[in-house]
């Protein structure tokens, strides 16, 4: 099946091309986390570490980005370096931005939404990230609902994340996913995780093994369901920031967003950057640990899918 997913306008790295030929397990990674989610040099170090973690697990990493107006699936060292330098000409590419970037030779990091879209275009099915975007707190005033949720409805991709950030309204985020009929699971717990914290207090379906996800995915596709799956993977308690400990910082950062009238695609990067500053770097340490944890689980799922 892999070869006929070939699209001339997608540039695959040699490693990903070979993996497609050999029908090897591939894991998709996003790149907004590099361009807009973490400071330099931790963004570059983390991106490299995650790719190597895949390789150690016998899975080929396919980090997706737009480089000079080309859809790039699997990045070279040069690509990674240029995305990590955080220059002002790097775009945060969501689905709405892809056509613009392709037409005008732009370079940028793809969000969960854009990465899922491009992954499914290329026939790739398993994707690990840190946290997904969702319904923002105060949505009744701002109408700010991440395109990540719509992309989960529209693209058949298994997204492994540490849940939704506590900067979001998690109950409303889960309600939207419910309306969109996106299957949502949590790994070895029934409590949907809250990114920096392992629990949000919102109940979802518990799954215990990667192979259970693979089995459900097979059924999902057999009956022509076309949404993604969302797997919430809680951060290990030794690395978590309990919600009481970060709630004040979140409130402060949200207040600033309101006062400074930060809107639309700038909101999430601003909140992440401010939490990094307000927690004196602790939020970044946690962010790195949780995305690592997600890559490990997603590698298992990608391999189970090849097995069944
Ligand atoms: N979570 C992180 N770091 C990030 C993001 C999420 O820890 O950089 C990014 C993801 O790429 C996600 C995006 O898709 O933020 C959501 O942005 P928005 O809220 O504007 O949809
Ligand atoms: Mn938004």
PDB file of C-alpha atoms and ligand atoms in Angstrom:
ATOM      1  CA  UNK A   1       0.000   0.000   0.000  1.00  0.00           C
ATOM      2  CA  UNK A   2       2.862   2.292   0.803  1.00  0.00           C
ATOM      3  CA  UNK A   3       4.238   2.878  -2.704  1.00  0.00           C
ATOM      4  CA  UNK A   4       0.954   4.129  -4.143  1.00  0.00           C
ATOM      5  CA  UNK A   5       0.841   6.768  -1.445  1.00  0.00           C
ATOM      6  CA  UNK A   6       3.639   8.404  -3.385  1.00  0.00           C
ATOM      7  CA  UNK A   7       2.847  12.039  -4.124  1.00  0.00           C
ATOM      8  CA  UNK A   8       5.284  14.038  -6.257  1.00  0.00           C
ATOM      9  CA  UNK A   9       4.748  17.211  -4.228  1.00  0.00           C
ATOM     10  CA  UNK A  10       5.846  15.557  -0.977  1.00  0.00           C
ATOM     11  CA  UNK A  11       9.559  15.362  -0.242  1.00  0.00           C
ATOM     12  CA  UNK A  12      10.390  12.278   1.800  1.00  0.00           C
ATOM     13  CA  UNK A  13      13.747  11.970   3.544  1.00  0.00           C
ATOM     14  CA  UNK A  14      15.841   9.024   2.329  1.00  0.00           C
ATOM     15  CA  UNK A  15      15.252   7.282   5.680  1.00  0.00           C
ATOM     16  CA  UNK A  16      11.455   7.587   5.441  1.00  0.00           C
ATOM     17  CA  UNK A  17      11.441   6.608   1.769  1.00  0.00           C
ATOM     18  CA  UNK A  18      13.345   3.441   2.620  1.00  0.00           C
ATOM     19  CA  UNK A  19      11.018   2.690   5.544  1.00  0.00           C
ATOM     20  CA  UNK A  20       8.002   2.980   3.218  1.00  0.00           C
ATOM     21  CA  UNK A  21       9.615   0.551   0.773  1.00  0.00           C
ATOM     22  CA  UNK A  22      10.440  -1.895   3.566  1.00  0.00           C
ATOM     23  CA  UNK A  23       7.011  -1.504   5.194  1.00  0.00           C
ATOM     24  CA  UNK A  24       8.682  -0.552   8.472  1.00  0.00           C
ATOM     25  CA  UNK A  25       6.938   1.115  11.386  1.00  0.00           C
ATOM     26  CA  UNK A  26       7.058   4.909  11.050  1.00  0.00           C
ATOM     27  CA  UNK A  27       6.232   7.514  13.688  1.00  0.00           C
ATOM     28  CA  UNK A  28       5.181  11.026  12.710  1.00  0.00           C
ATOM     29  CA  UNK A  29       6.400  13.971  14.817  1.00  0.00           C
ATOM     30  CA  UNK A  30       5.305  17.593  14.586  1.00  0.00           C
ATOM     31  CA  UNK A  31       7.496  20.675  14.290  1.00  0.00           C
ATOM     32  CA  UNK A  32       5.596  23.593  15.859  1.00  0.00           C
ATOM     33  CA  UNK A  33       7.024  22.264  19.102  1.00  0.00           C
ATOM     34  CA  UNK A  34      10.431  23.164  17.592  1.00  0.00           C
ATOM     35  CA  UNK A  35       9.545  26.540  16.055  1.00  0.00           C
ATOM     36  CA  UNK A  36       7.030  27.864  18.598  1.00  0.00           C
ATOM     37  CA  UNK A  37       6.934  25.500  21.567  1.00  0.00           C
ATOM     38  CA  UNK A  38      10.404  25.516  23.094  1.00  0.00           C
ATOM     39  CA  UNK A  39      13.372  27.894  23.380  1.00  0.00           C
ATOM     40  CA  UNK A  40      16.684  27.329  21.585  1.00  0.00           C
ATOM     41  CA  UNK A  41      18.743  25.161  22.048  1.00  0.00           C
ATOM     42  CA  UNK A  42      16.389  22.821  23.958  1.00  0.00           C
ATOM     43  CA  UNK A  43      14.069  22.718  20.935  1.00  0.00           C
ATOM     44  CA  UNK A  44      16.816  21.309  18.708  1.00  0.00           C
ATOM     45  CA  UNK A  45      18.154  18.932  21.366  1.00  0.00           C
ATOM     46  CA  UNK A  46      14.641  17.627  22.034  1.00  0.00           C
ATOM     47  CA  UNK A  47      13.829  17.125  18.350  1.00  0.00           C
ATOM     48  CA  UNK A  48      17.052  15.153  17.857  1.00  0.00           C
ATOM     49  CA  UNK A  49      16.537  13.155  21.047  1.00  0.00           C
ATOM     50  CA  UNK A  50      12.981  12.189  20.008  1.00  0.00           C
ATOM     51  CA  UNK A  51      14.095  11.055  16.563  1.00  0.00           C
ATOM     52  CA  UNK A  52      16.862   8.945  18.106  1.00  0.00           C
ATOM     53  CA  UNK A  53      14.437   7.475  20.616  1.00  0.00           C
ATOM     54  CA  UNK A  54      12.337   6.238  17.679  1.00  0.00           C
ATOM     55  CA  UNK A  55      15.383   4.665  16.037  1.00  0.00           C
ATOM     56  CA  UNK A  56      16.365   2.932  19.311  1.00  0.00           C
ATOM     57  CA  UNK A  57      12.851   1.486  19.337  1.00  0.00           C
ATOM     58  CA  UNK A  58      13.237   0.234  15.770  1.00  0.00           C
ATOM     59  CA  UNK A  59      10.811   2.813  14.405  1.00  0.00           C
ATOM     60  CA  UNK A  60      11.638   5.385  11.724  1.00  0.00           C
ATOM     61  CA  UNK A  61      10.929   9.007  12.733  1.00  0.00           C
ATOM     62  CA  UNK A  62       9.098  11.206  10.243  1.00  0.00           C
ATOM     63  CA  UNK A  63       9.160  14.765  11.539  1.00  0.00           C
ATOM     64  CA  UNK A  64       6.951  16.882   9.288  1.00  0.00           C
ATOM     65  CA  UNK A  65       7.505  20.550   8.394  1.00  0.00           C
ATOM     66  CA  UNK A  66       7.229  22.942   5.460  1.00  0.00           C
ATOM     67  CA  UNK A  67      10.678  23.847   4.150  1.00  0.00           C
ATOM     68  CA  UNK A  68      10.974  26.533   1.464  1.00  0.00           C
ATOM     69  CA  UNK A  69       7.464  25.862   0.234  1.00  0.00           C
ATOM     70  CA  UNK A  70       7.868  22.064   0.149  1.00  0.00           C
ATOM     71  CA  UNK A  71       6.082  19.495   2.299  1.00  0.00           C
ATOM     72  CA  UNK A  72       8.953  17.676   3.967  1.00  0.00           C
ATOM     73  CA  UNK A  73       8.319  14.318   5.642  1.00  0.00           C
ATOM     74  CA  UNK A  74      11.422  13.295   7.543  1.00  0.00           C
ATOM     75  CA  UNK A  75      13.894  16.114   8.142  1.00  0.00           C
ATOM     76  CA  UNK A  76      17.607  16.386   7.492  1.00  0.00           C
ATOM     77  CA  UNK A  77      19.954  17.743  10.148  1.00  0.00           C
ATOM     78  CA  UNK A  78      20.069  20.959   8.149  1.00  0.00           C
ATOM     79  CA  UNK A  79      16.246  21.195   8.180  1.00  0.00           C
ATOM     80  CA  UNK A  80      16.150  20.648  11.940  1.00  0.00           C
ATOM     81  CA  UNK A  81      18.791  23.297  12.528  1.00  0.00           C
ATOM     82  CA  UNK A  82      17.048  25.896  10.405  1.00  0.00           C
ATOM     83  CA  UNK A  83      13.695  25.284  12.157  1.00  0.00           C
ATOM     84  CA  UNK A  84      15.229  25.570  15.602  1.00  0.00           C
ATOM     85  CA  UNK A  85      16.898  28.973  15.201  1.00  0.00           C
ATOM     86  CA  UNK A  86      13.619  30.747  16.002  1.00  0.00           C
ATOM     87  CA  UNK A  87      14.042  33.500  13.435  1.00  0.00           C
ATOM     88  CA  UNK A  88      11.030  35.695  12.830  1.00  0.00           C
ATOM     89  CA  UNK A  89      10.480  34.333   9.318  1.00  0.00           C
ATOM     90  CA  UNK A  90       9.449  30.907  10.619  1.00  0.00           C
ATOM     91  CA  UNK A  91       5.712  30.315  10.279  1.00  0.00           C
ATOM     92  CA  UNK A  92       3.455  28.462  12.680  1.00  0.00           C
ATOM     93  CA  UNK A  93       1.673  26.367  10.068  1.00  0.00           C
ATOM     94  CA  UNK A  94      -1.829  25.157  10.782  1.00  0.00           C
ATOM     95  CA  UNK A  95      -4.049  23.650   8.088  1.00  0.00           C
ATOM     96  CA  UNK A  96      -5.273  27.071   6.980  1.00  0.00           C
ATOM     97  CA  UNK A  97      -1.663  28.190   6.369  1.00  0.00           C
ATOM     98  CA  UNK A  98      -0.409  25.288   4.254  1.00  0.00           C
ATOM     99  CA  UNK A  99      -1.475  26.614   0.827  1.00  0.00           C
ATOM    100  CA  UNK A 100       0.040  30.028   1.545  1.00  0.00           C
ATOM    101  CA  UNK A 101       3.336  28.472   2.631  1.00  0.00           C
ATOM    102  CA  UNK A 102       3.504  26.253  -0.455  1.00  0.00           C
ATOM    103  CA  UNK A 103       2.668  29.072  -2.852  1.00  0.00           C
ATOM    104  CA  UNK A 104       5.157  31.549  -1.391  1.00  0.00           C
ATOM    105  CA  UNK A 105       8.075  29.265  -0.479  1.00  0.00           C
ATOM    106  CA  UNK A 106       7.711  29.689   3.259  1.00  0.00           C
ATOM    107  CA  UNK A 107       9.367  27.655   6.014  1.00  0.00           C
ATOM    108  CA  UNK A 108       7.599  26.715   9.209  1.00  0.00           C
ATOM    109  CA  UNK A 109       6.669  24.231  11.876  1.00  0.00           C
ATOM    110  CA  UNK A 110       3.431  22.302  11.419  1.00  0.00           C
ATOM    111  CA  UNK A 111       0.920  22.132  14.287  1.00  0.00           C
ATOM    112  CA  UNK A 112      -0.859  18.972  15.361  1.00  0.00           C
ATOM    113  CA  UNK A 113      -3.640  19.889  12.927  1.00  0.00           C
ATOM    114  CA  UNK A 114      -1.384  20.474   9.908  1.00  0.00           C
ATOM    115  CA  UNK A 115       0.884  17.533  10.770  1.00  0.00           C
ATOM    116  CA  UNK A 116      -2.112  15.167  10.995  1.00  0.00           C
ATOM    117  CA  UNK A 117      -3.410  16.396   7.665  1.00  0.00           C
ATOM    118  CA  UNK A 118      -0.048  15.937   5.940  1.00  0.00           C
ATOM    119  CA  UNK A 119       0.529  12.570   7.625  1.00  0.00           C
ATOM    120  CA  UNK A 120      -2.770  11.232   6.333  1.00  0.00           C
ATOM    121  CA  UNK A 121      -2.012  12.648   2.888  1.00  0.00           C
ATOM    122  CA  UNK A 122       1.114  10.500   2.941  1.00  0.00           C
ATOM    123  CA  UNK A 123      -0.697   7.453   4.353  1.00  0.00           C
ATOM    124  CA  UNK A 124       1.019   7.611   7.759  1.00  0.00           C
ATOM    125  CA  UNK A 125      -1.088   6.700  10.760  1.00  0.00           C
ATOM    126  CA  UNK A 126       0.728   7.129  14.060  1.00  0.00           C
ATOM    127  CA  UNK A 127       1.778  10.498  15.433  1.00  0.00           C
ATOM    128  CA  UNK A 128       3.282  11.555  18.772  1.00  0.00           C
ATOM    129  CA  UNK A 129       3.219  15.078  20.155  1.00  0.00           C
ATOM    130  CA  UNK A 130       3.372  16.843  23.523  1.00  0.00           C
ATOM    131  CA  UNK A 131      -0.095  18.200  24.075  1.00  0.00           C
ATOM    132  CA  UNK A 132      -2.897  18.973  21.674  1.00  0.00           C
ATOM    133  CA  UNK A 133      -4.589  22.315  21.299  1.00  0.00           C
ATOM    134  CA  UNK A 134      -8.199  22.506  22.433  1.00  0.00           C
ATOM    135  CA  UNK A 135     -10.952  24.752  23.670  1.00  0.00           C
ATOM    136  CA  UNK A 136      -9.402  27.741  25.422  1.00  0.00           C
ATOM    137  CA  UNK A 137     -10.589  29.022  28.761  1.00  0.00           C
ATOM    138  CA  UNK A 138     -12.910  31.970  28.194  1.00  0.00           C
ATOM    139  CA  UNK A 139     -14.064  30.516  24.865  1.00  0.00           C
ATOM    140  CA  UNK A 140     -17.433  32.225  25.370  1.00  0.00           C
ATOM    141  CA  UNK A 141     -15.649  35.558  24.753  1.00  0.00           C
ATOM    142  CA  UNK A 142     -12.895  34.549  22.329  1.00  0.00           C
ATOM    143  CA  UNK A 143     -14.324  31.580  20.370  1.00  0.00           C
ATOM    144  CA  UNK A 144     -10.805  30.174  20.503  1.00  0.00           C
ATOM    145  CA  UNK A 145     -11.012  26.470  19.668  1.00  0.00           C
ATOM    146  CA  UNK A 146      -7.879  24.877  18.215  1.00  0.00           C
ATOM    147  CA  UNK A 147      -8.013  23.449  14.709  1.00  0.00           C
ATOM    148  CA  UNK A 148      -6.338  20.405  16.294  1.00  0.00           C
ATOM    149  CA  UNK A 149      -9.804  19.225  17.347  1.00  0.00           C
ATOM    150  CA  UNK A 150     -11.264  19.477  13.849  1.00  0.00           C
ATOM    151  CA  UNK A 151      -8.210  17.737  12.478  1.00  0.00           C
ATOM    152  CA  UNK A 152      -8.816  14.831  14.875  1.00  0.00           C
ATOM    153  CA  UNK A 153     -12.284  14.555  13.414  1.00  0.00           C
ATOM    154  CA  UNK A 154     -11.113  14.730   9.812  1.00  0.00           C
ATOM    155  CA  UNK A 155      -7.849  12.805   9.617  1.00  0.00           C
ATOM    156  CA  UNK A 156      -7.424   9.098  10.274  1.00  0.00           C
ATOM    157  CA  UNK A 157      -4.354   9.371  12.481  1.00  0.00           C
ATOM    158  CA  UNK A 158      -3.672   8.020  15.978  1.00  0.00           C
ATOM    159  CA  UNK A 159      -2.436  10.986  18.004  1.00  0.00           C
ATOM    160  CA  UNK A 160      -0.556  10.175  21.206  1.00  0.00           C
ATOM    161  CA  UNK A 161      -0.329  13.157  23.540  1.00  0.00           C
ATOM    162  CA  UNK A 162      -0.106  13.920  27.255  1.00  0.00           C
ATOM    163  CA  UNK A 163      -3.667  15.190  27.060  1.00  0.00           C
ATOM    164  CA  UNK A 164      -4.581  18.823  26.858  1.00  0.00           C
ATOM    165  CA  UNK A 165      -2.710  21.599  28.575  1.00  0.00           C
ATOM    166  CA  UNK A 166      -4.187  23.000  31.735  1.00  0.00           C
ATOM    167  CA  UNK A 167      -4.119  26.401  29.999  1.00  0.00           C
ATOM    168  CA  UNK A 168      -7.185  25.018  28.183  1.00  0.00           C
ATOM    169  CA  UNK A 169     -10.710  24.204  29.274  1.00  0.00           C
ATOM    170  CA  UNK A 170     -10.368  20.420  29.417  1.00  0.00           C
ATOM    171  CA  UNK A 171     -14.037  19.479  30.009  1.00  0.00           C
ATOM    172  CA  UNK A 172     -15.103  21.587  27.010  1.00  0.00           C
ATOM    173  CA  UNK A 173     -12.267  20.153  24.909  1.00  0.00           C
ATOM    174  CA  UNK A 174     -13.530  16.633  25.657  1.00  0.00           C
ATOM    175  CA  UNK A 175     -17.119  17.664  24.863  1.00  0.00           C
ATOM    176  CA  UNK A 176     -16.094  18.917  21.425  1.00  0.00           C
ATOM    177  CA  UNK A 177     -14.239  15.660  20.735  1.00  0.00           C
ATOM    178  CA  UNK A 178     -17.329  13.802  21.896  1.00  0.00           C
ATOM    179  CA  UNK A 179     -19.529  15.723  19.427  1.00  0.00           C
ATOM    180  CA  UNK A 180     -17.002  14.987  16.693  1.00  0.00           C
ATOM    181  CA  UNK A 181     -17.155  11.286  17.603  1.00  0.00           C
ATOM    182  CA  UNK A 182     -13.398  11.066  18.082  1.00  0.00           C
ATOM    183  CA  UNK A 183     -12.499   8.047  20.224  1.00  0.00           C
ATOM    184  CA  UNK A 184     -10.517   9.279  23.227  1.00  0.00           C
ATOM    185  CA  UNK A 185      -8.509   6.960  25.460  1.00  0.00           C
ATOM    186  CA  UNK A 186      -6.142   7.237  28.375  1.00  0.00           C
ATOM    187  CA  UNK A 187      -3.252   4.852  28.854  1.00  0.00           C
ATOM    188  CA  UNK A 188      -3.466   2.724  32.013  1.00  0.00           C
ATOM    189  CA  UNK A 189      -5.823   5.202  33.704  1.00  0.00           C
ATOM    190  CA  UNK A 190      -9.385   6.399  33.219  1.00  0.00           C
ATOM    191  CA  UNK A 191      -8.448   9.990  34.038  1.00  0.00           C
ATOM    192  CA  UNK A 192      -7.672  12.098  30.968  1.00  0.00           C
ATOM    193  CA  UNK A 193      -4.214  13.606  31.580  1.00  0.00           C
ATOM    194  CA  UNK A 194      -3.607  17.355  31.748  1.00  0.00           C
ATOM    195  CA  UNK A 195      -0.193  17.742  30.110  1.00  0.00           C
ATOM    196  CA  UNK A 196       2.027  18.965  32.986  1.00  0.00           C
ATOM    197  CA  UNK A 197      -0.157  16.978  35.406  1.00  0.00           C
ATOM    198  CA  UNK A 198      -1.043  13.308  35.129  1.00  0.00           C
ATOM    199  CA  UNK A 199      -4.724  13.831  36.004  1.00  0.00           C
ATOM    200  CA  UNK A 200      -7.430  16.271  34.965  1.00  0.00           C
ATOM    201  CA  UNK A 201     -10.322  14.697  36.854  1.00  0.00           C
ATOM    202  CA  UNK A 202     -12.184  13.984  33.584  1.00  0.00           C
ATOM    203  CA  UNK A 203     -13.036  10.363  32.914  1.00  0.00           C
ATOM    204  CA  UNK A 204     -12.334   8.708  29.567  1.00  0.00           C
ATOM    205  CA  UNK A 205     -11.977   5.105  28.408  1.00  0.00           C
ATOM    206  CA  UNK A 206      -8.927   3.306  29.836  1.00  0.00           C
ATOM    207  CA  UNK A 207      -6.687   1.173  27.660  1.00  0.00           C
ATOM    208  CA  UNK A 208      -3.942  -0.990  29.071  1.00  0.00           C
ATOM    209  CA  UNK A 209      -1.836  -2.073  26.110  1.00  0.00           C
ATOM    210  CA  UNK A 210      -0.590  -0.589  22.846  1.00  0.00           C
ATOM    211  CA  UNK A 211      -1.957  -3.638  21.057  1.00  0.00           C
ATOM    212  CA  UNK A 212      -5.487  -2.747  22.180  1.00  0.00           C
ATOM    213  CA  UNK A 213      -5.211   0.556  20.331  1.00  0.00           C
ATOM    214  CA  UNK A 214      -3.979  -1.261  17.238  1.00  0.00           C
ATOM    215  CA  UNK A 215      -6.891  -3.690  17.420  1.00  0.00           C
ATOM    216  CA  UNK A 216      -9.465  -0.896  17.758  1.00  0.00           C
ATOM    217  CA  UNK A 217      -7.826   1.013  14.919  1.00  0.00           C
ATOM    218  CA  UNK A 218      -8.233  -1.981  12.644  1.00  0.00           C
ATOM    219  CA  UNK A 219     -11.951  -2.164  13.500  1.00  0.00           C
ATOM    220  CA  UNK A 220     -12.351   1.596  13.098  1.00  0.00           C
ATOM    221  CA  UNK A 221     -11.020   1.453   9.561  1.00  0.00           C
ATOM    222  CA  UNK A 222     -12.837  -1.734   8.595  1.00  0.00           C
ATOM    223  CA  UNK A 223     -16.141   0.012   9.148  1.00  0.00           C
ATOM    224  CA  UNK A 224     -15.028   3.132   7.286  1.00  0.00           C
ATOM    225  CA  UNK A 225     -14.794   5.487  10.219  1.00  0.00           C
ATOM    226  CA  UNK A 226     -12.503   8.283   9.166  1.00  0.00           C
ATOM    227  CA  UNK A 227     -11.627  10.196  12.327  1.00  0.00           C
ATOM    228  CA  UNK A 228      -8.433   9.954  14.306  1.00  0.00           C
ATOM    229  CA  UNK A 229      -7.955   8.506  17.779  1.00  0.00           C
ATOM    230  CA  UNK A 230      -6.692  10.557  20.683  1.00  0.00           C
ATOM    231  CA  UNK A 231      -4.583   8.670  23.212  1.00  0.00           C
ATOM    232  CA  UNK A 232      -3.847  10.502  26.455  1.00  0.00           C
ATOM    233  CA  UNK A 233      -0.622   9.275  28.007  1.00  0.00           C
ATOM    234  CA  UNK A 234      -0.096  10.594  31.541  1.00  0.00           C
ATOM    235  CA  UNK A 235       3.298  11.917  32.505  1.00  0.00           C
ATOM    236  CA  UNK A 236       5.145   9.885  35.103  1.00  0.00           C
ATOM    237  CA  UNK A 237       4.409  11.279  38.571  1.00  0.00           C
ATOM    238  CA  UNK A 238       8.113  11.896  39.284  1.00  0.00           C
ATOM    239  CA  UNK A 239       8.171  14.557  36.535  1.00  0.00           C
ATOM    240  CA  UNK A 240       4.702  16.053  36.829  1.00  0.00           C
ATOM    241  CA  UNK A 241       3.792  19.518  38.030  1.00  0.00           C
ATOM    242  CA  UNK A 242       0.631  19.008  40.121  1.00  0.00           C
ATOM    243  CA  UNK A 243      -2.148  21.313  38.921  1.00  0.00           C
ATOM    244  CA  UNK A 244      -2.270  23.245  42.225  1.00  0.00           C
ATOM    245  CA  UNK A 245       1.403  24.123  41.728  1.00  0.00           C
ATOM    246  CA  UNK A 246       1.002  25.683  38.292  1.00  0.00           C
ATOM    247  CA  UNK A 247      -2.505  27.139  38.539  1.00  0.00           C
ATOM    248  CA  UNK A 248      -1.259  30.582  39.702  1.00  0.00           C
ATOM    249  CA  UNK A 249       1.210  30.840  36.835  1.00  0.00           C
ATOM    250  CA  UNK A 250      -1.477  29.793  34.346  1.00  0.00           C
ATOM    251  CA  UNK A 251      -3.870  32.407  35.737  1.00  0.00           C
ATOM    252  CA  UNK A 252      -1.196  35.082  35.433  1.00  0.00           C
ATOM    253  CA  UNK A 253      -0.296  34.137  31.859  1.00  0.00           C
ATOM    254  CA  UNK A 254      -3.977  34.027  30.830  1.00  0.00           C
ATOM    255  CA  UNK A 255      -4.498  37.440  32.377  1.00  0.00           C
ATOM    256  CA  UNK A 256      -1.649  38.830  30.277  1.00  0.00           C
ATOM    257  CA  UNK A 257      -3.121  37.338  27.101  1.00  0.00           C
ATOM    258  CA  UNK A 258      -6.305  39.251  27.876  1.00  0.00           C
ATOM    259  CA  UNK A 259      -4.542  42.533  28.766  1.00  0.00           C
ATOM    260  CA  UNK A 260      -2.138  42.435  25.810  1.00  0.00           C
ATOM    261  CA  UNK A 261      -4.957  41.391  23.445  1.00  0.00           C
ATOM    262  CA  UNK A 262      -2.987  38.408  22.161  1.00  0.00           C
ATOM    263  CA  UNK A 263      -5.158  36.538  19.699  1.00  0.00           C
ATOM    264  CA  UNK A 264      -5.499  33.553  17.400  1.00  0.00           C
ATOM    265  CA  UNK A 265      -2.340  31.607  16.604  1.00  0.00           C
ATOM    266  CA  UNK A 266      -0.183  33.680  18.983  1.00  0.00           C
ATOM    267  CA  UNK A 267      -2.041  32.594  22.122  1.00  0.00           C
ATOM    268  CA  UNK A 268      -0.563  29.105  22.628  1.00  0.00           C
ATOM    269  CA  UNK A 269       3.092  30.090  21.958  1.00  0.00           C
ATOM    270  CA  UNK A 270       2.719  33.069  24.308  1.00  0.00           C
ATOM    271  CA  UNK A 271       1.281  30.923  27.106  1.00  0.00           C
ATOM    272  CA  UNK A 272       3.997  28.279  26.719  1.00  0.00           C
ATOM    273  CA  UNK A 273       6.769  30.877  26.742  1.00  0.00           C
ATOM    274  CA  UNK A 274       5.352  32.672  29.803  1.00  0.00           C
ATOM    275  CA  UNK A 275       4.906  29.437  31.732  1.00  0.00           C
ATOM    276  CA  UNK A 276       8.524  28.605  30.973  1.00  0.00           C
ATOM    277  CA  UNK A 277       9.567  31.963  32.447  1.00  0.00           C
ATOM    278  CA  UNK A 278       7.144  31.907  35.383  1.00  0.00           C
ATOM    279  CA  UNK A 279       8.110  28.365  36.434  1.00  0.00           C
ATOM    280  CA  UNK A 280      11.822  29.206  35.937  1.00  0.00           C
ATOM    281  CA  UNK A 281      12.214  26.458  33.381  1.00  0.00           C
ATOM    282  CA  UNK A 282      10.332  23.694  35.218  1.00  0.00           C
ATOM    283  CA  UNK A 283       7.535  23.619  32.635  1.00  0.00           C
ATOM    284  CA  UNK A 284      10.079  22.936  29.890  1.00  0.00           C
ATOM    285  CA  UNK A 285      11.654  20.025  31.774  1.00  0.00           C
ATOM    286  CA  UNK A 286       8.221  18.500  32.213  1.00  0.00           C
ATOM    287  CA  UNK A 287       7.356  19.177  28.571  1.00  0.00           C
ATOM    288  CA  UNK A 288      10.459  17.309  27.395  1.00  0.00           C
ATOM    289  CA  UNK A 289       9.773  14.319  29.657  1.00  0.00           C
ATOM    290  CA  UNK A 290       6.165  13.989  28.585  1.00  0.00           C
ATOM    291  CA  UNK A 291       6.853  14.116  24.888  1.00  0.00           C
ATOM    292  CA  UNK A 292       9.544  11.465  25.348  1.00  0.00           C
ATOM    293  CA  UNK A 293       7.005   9.303  27.157  1.00  0.00           C
ATOM    294  CA  UNK A 294       4.537   9.801  24.299  1.00  0.00           C
ATOM    295  CA  UNK A 295       7.077   8.823  21.659  1.00  0.00           C
ATOM    296  CA  UNK A 296       7.782   5.562  23.524  1.00  0.00           C
ATOM    297  CA  UNK A 297       4.105   4.609  23.633  1.00  0.00           C
ATOM    298  CA  UNK A 298       3.495   5.706  20.052  1.00  0.00           C
ATOM    299  CA  UNK A 299       6.440   3.556  18.855  1.00  0.00           C
ATOM    300  CA  UNK A 300       4.794   0.533  20.465  1.00  0.00           C
ATOM    301  CA  UNK A 301       1.498   1.340  18.760  1.00  0.00           C
ATOM    302  CA  UNK A 302       3.202   1.834  15.379  1.00  0.00           C
ATOM    303  CA  UNK A 303       4.877  -1.565  15.709  1.00  0.00           C
ATOM    304  CA  UNK A 304       1.663  -3.294  16.834  1.00  0.00           C
ATOM    305  CA  UNK A 305      -0.081  -1.934  13.743  1.00  0.00           C
ATOM    306  CA  UNK A 306       2.516  -3.596  11.551  1.00  0.00           C
ATOM    307  CA  UNK A 307       2.079  -6.865  13.453  1.00  0.00           C
ATOM    308  CA  UNK A 308      -1.698  -7.286  13.154  1.00  0.00           C
TER     309      UNK A 308
HETATM  310  N1  LIG B   1       1.919  21.754  23.018  1.00  0.00           N
HETATM  311  C1  LIG B   1       3.191  21.998  23.366  1.00  0.00           C
HETATM  312  N2  LIG B   1       3.937  22.725  22.545  1.00  0.00           N
HETATM  313  C2  LIG B   1       3.453  23.203  21.372  1.00  0.00           C
HETATM  314  C3  LIG B   1       2.093  22.924  21.005  1.00  0.00           C
HETATM  315  C4  LIG B   1       1.373  22.204  21.857  1.00  0.00           C
HETATM  316  O1  LIG B   1       3.656  21.586  24.397  1.00  0.00           O
HETATM  317  O2  LIG B   1       4.191  23.852  20.636  1.00  0.00           O
HETATM  318  C5  LIG B   1       1.607  23.391  19.666  1.00  0.00           C
HETATM  319  C6  LIG B   1       1.137  22.163  18.879  1.00  0.00           C
HETATM  320  O3  LIG B   1       1.779  22.184  17.624  1.00  0.00           O
HETATM  321  C7  LIG B   1      -0.349  22.398  18.732  1.00  0.00           C
HETATM  322  C8  LIG B   1      -0.417  23.892  18.720  1.00  0.00           C
HETATM  323  O4  LIG B   1      -0.885  21.807  17.573  1.00  0.00           O
HETATM  324  O5  LIG B   1       0.506  24.278  19.715  1.00  0.00           O
HETATM  325  C9  LIG B   1      -1.818  24.402  18.991  1.00  0.00           C
HETATM  326  O6  LIG B   1      -1.904  25.746  18.636  1.00  0.00           O
HETATM  327  P1  LIG B   1      -3.334  26.451  18.621  1.00  0.00           P
HETATM  328  O7  LIG B   1      -3.776  26.470  20.036  1.00  0.00           O
HETATM  329  O8  LIG B   1      -3.041  27.821  18.070  1.00  0.00           O
HETATM  330  O9  LIG B   1      -4.208  25.629  17.735  1.00  0.00           O
HETATM  331 MN1  LIG B   2      -6.448  29.120  18.828  1.00  0.00          MN
END
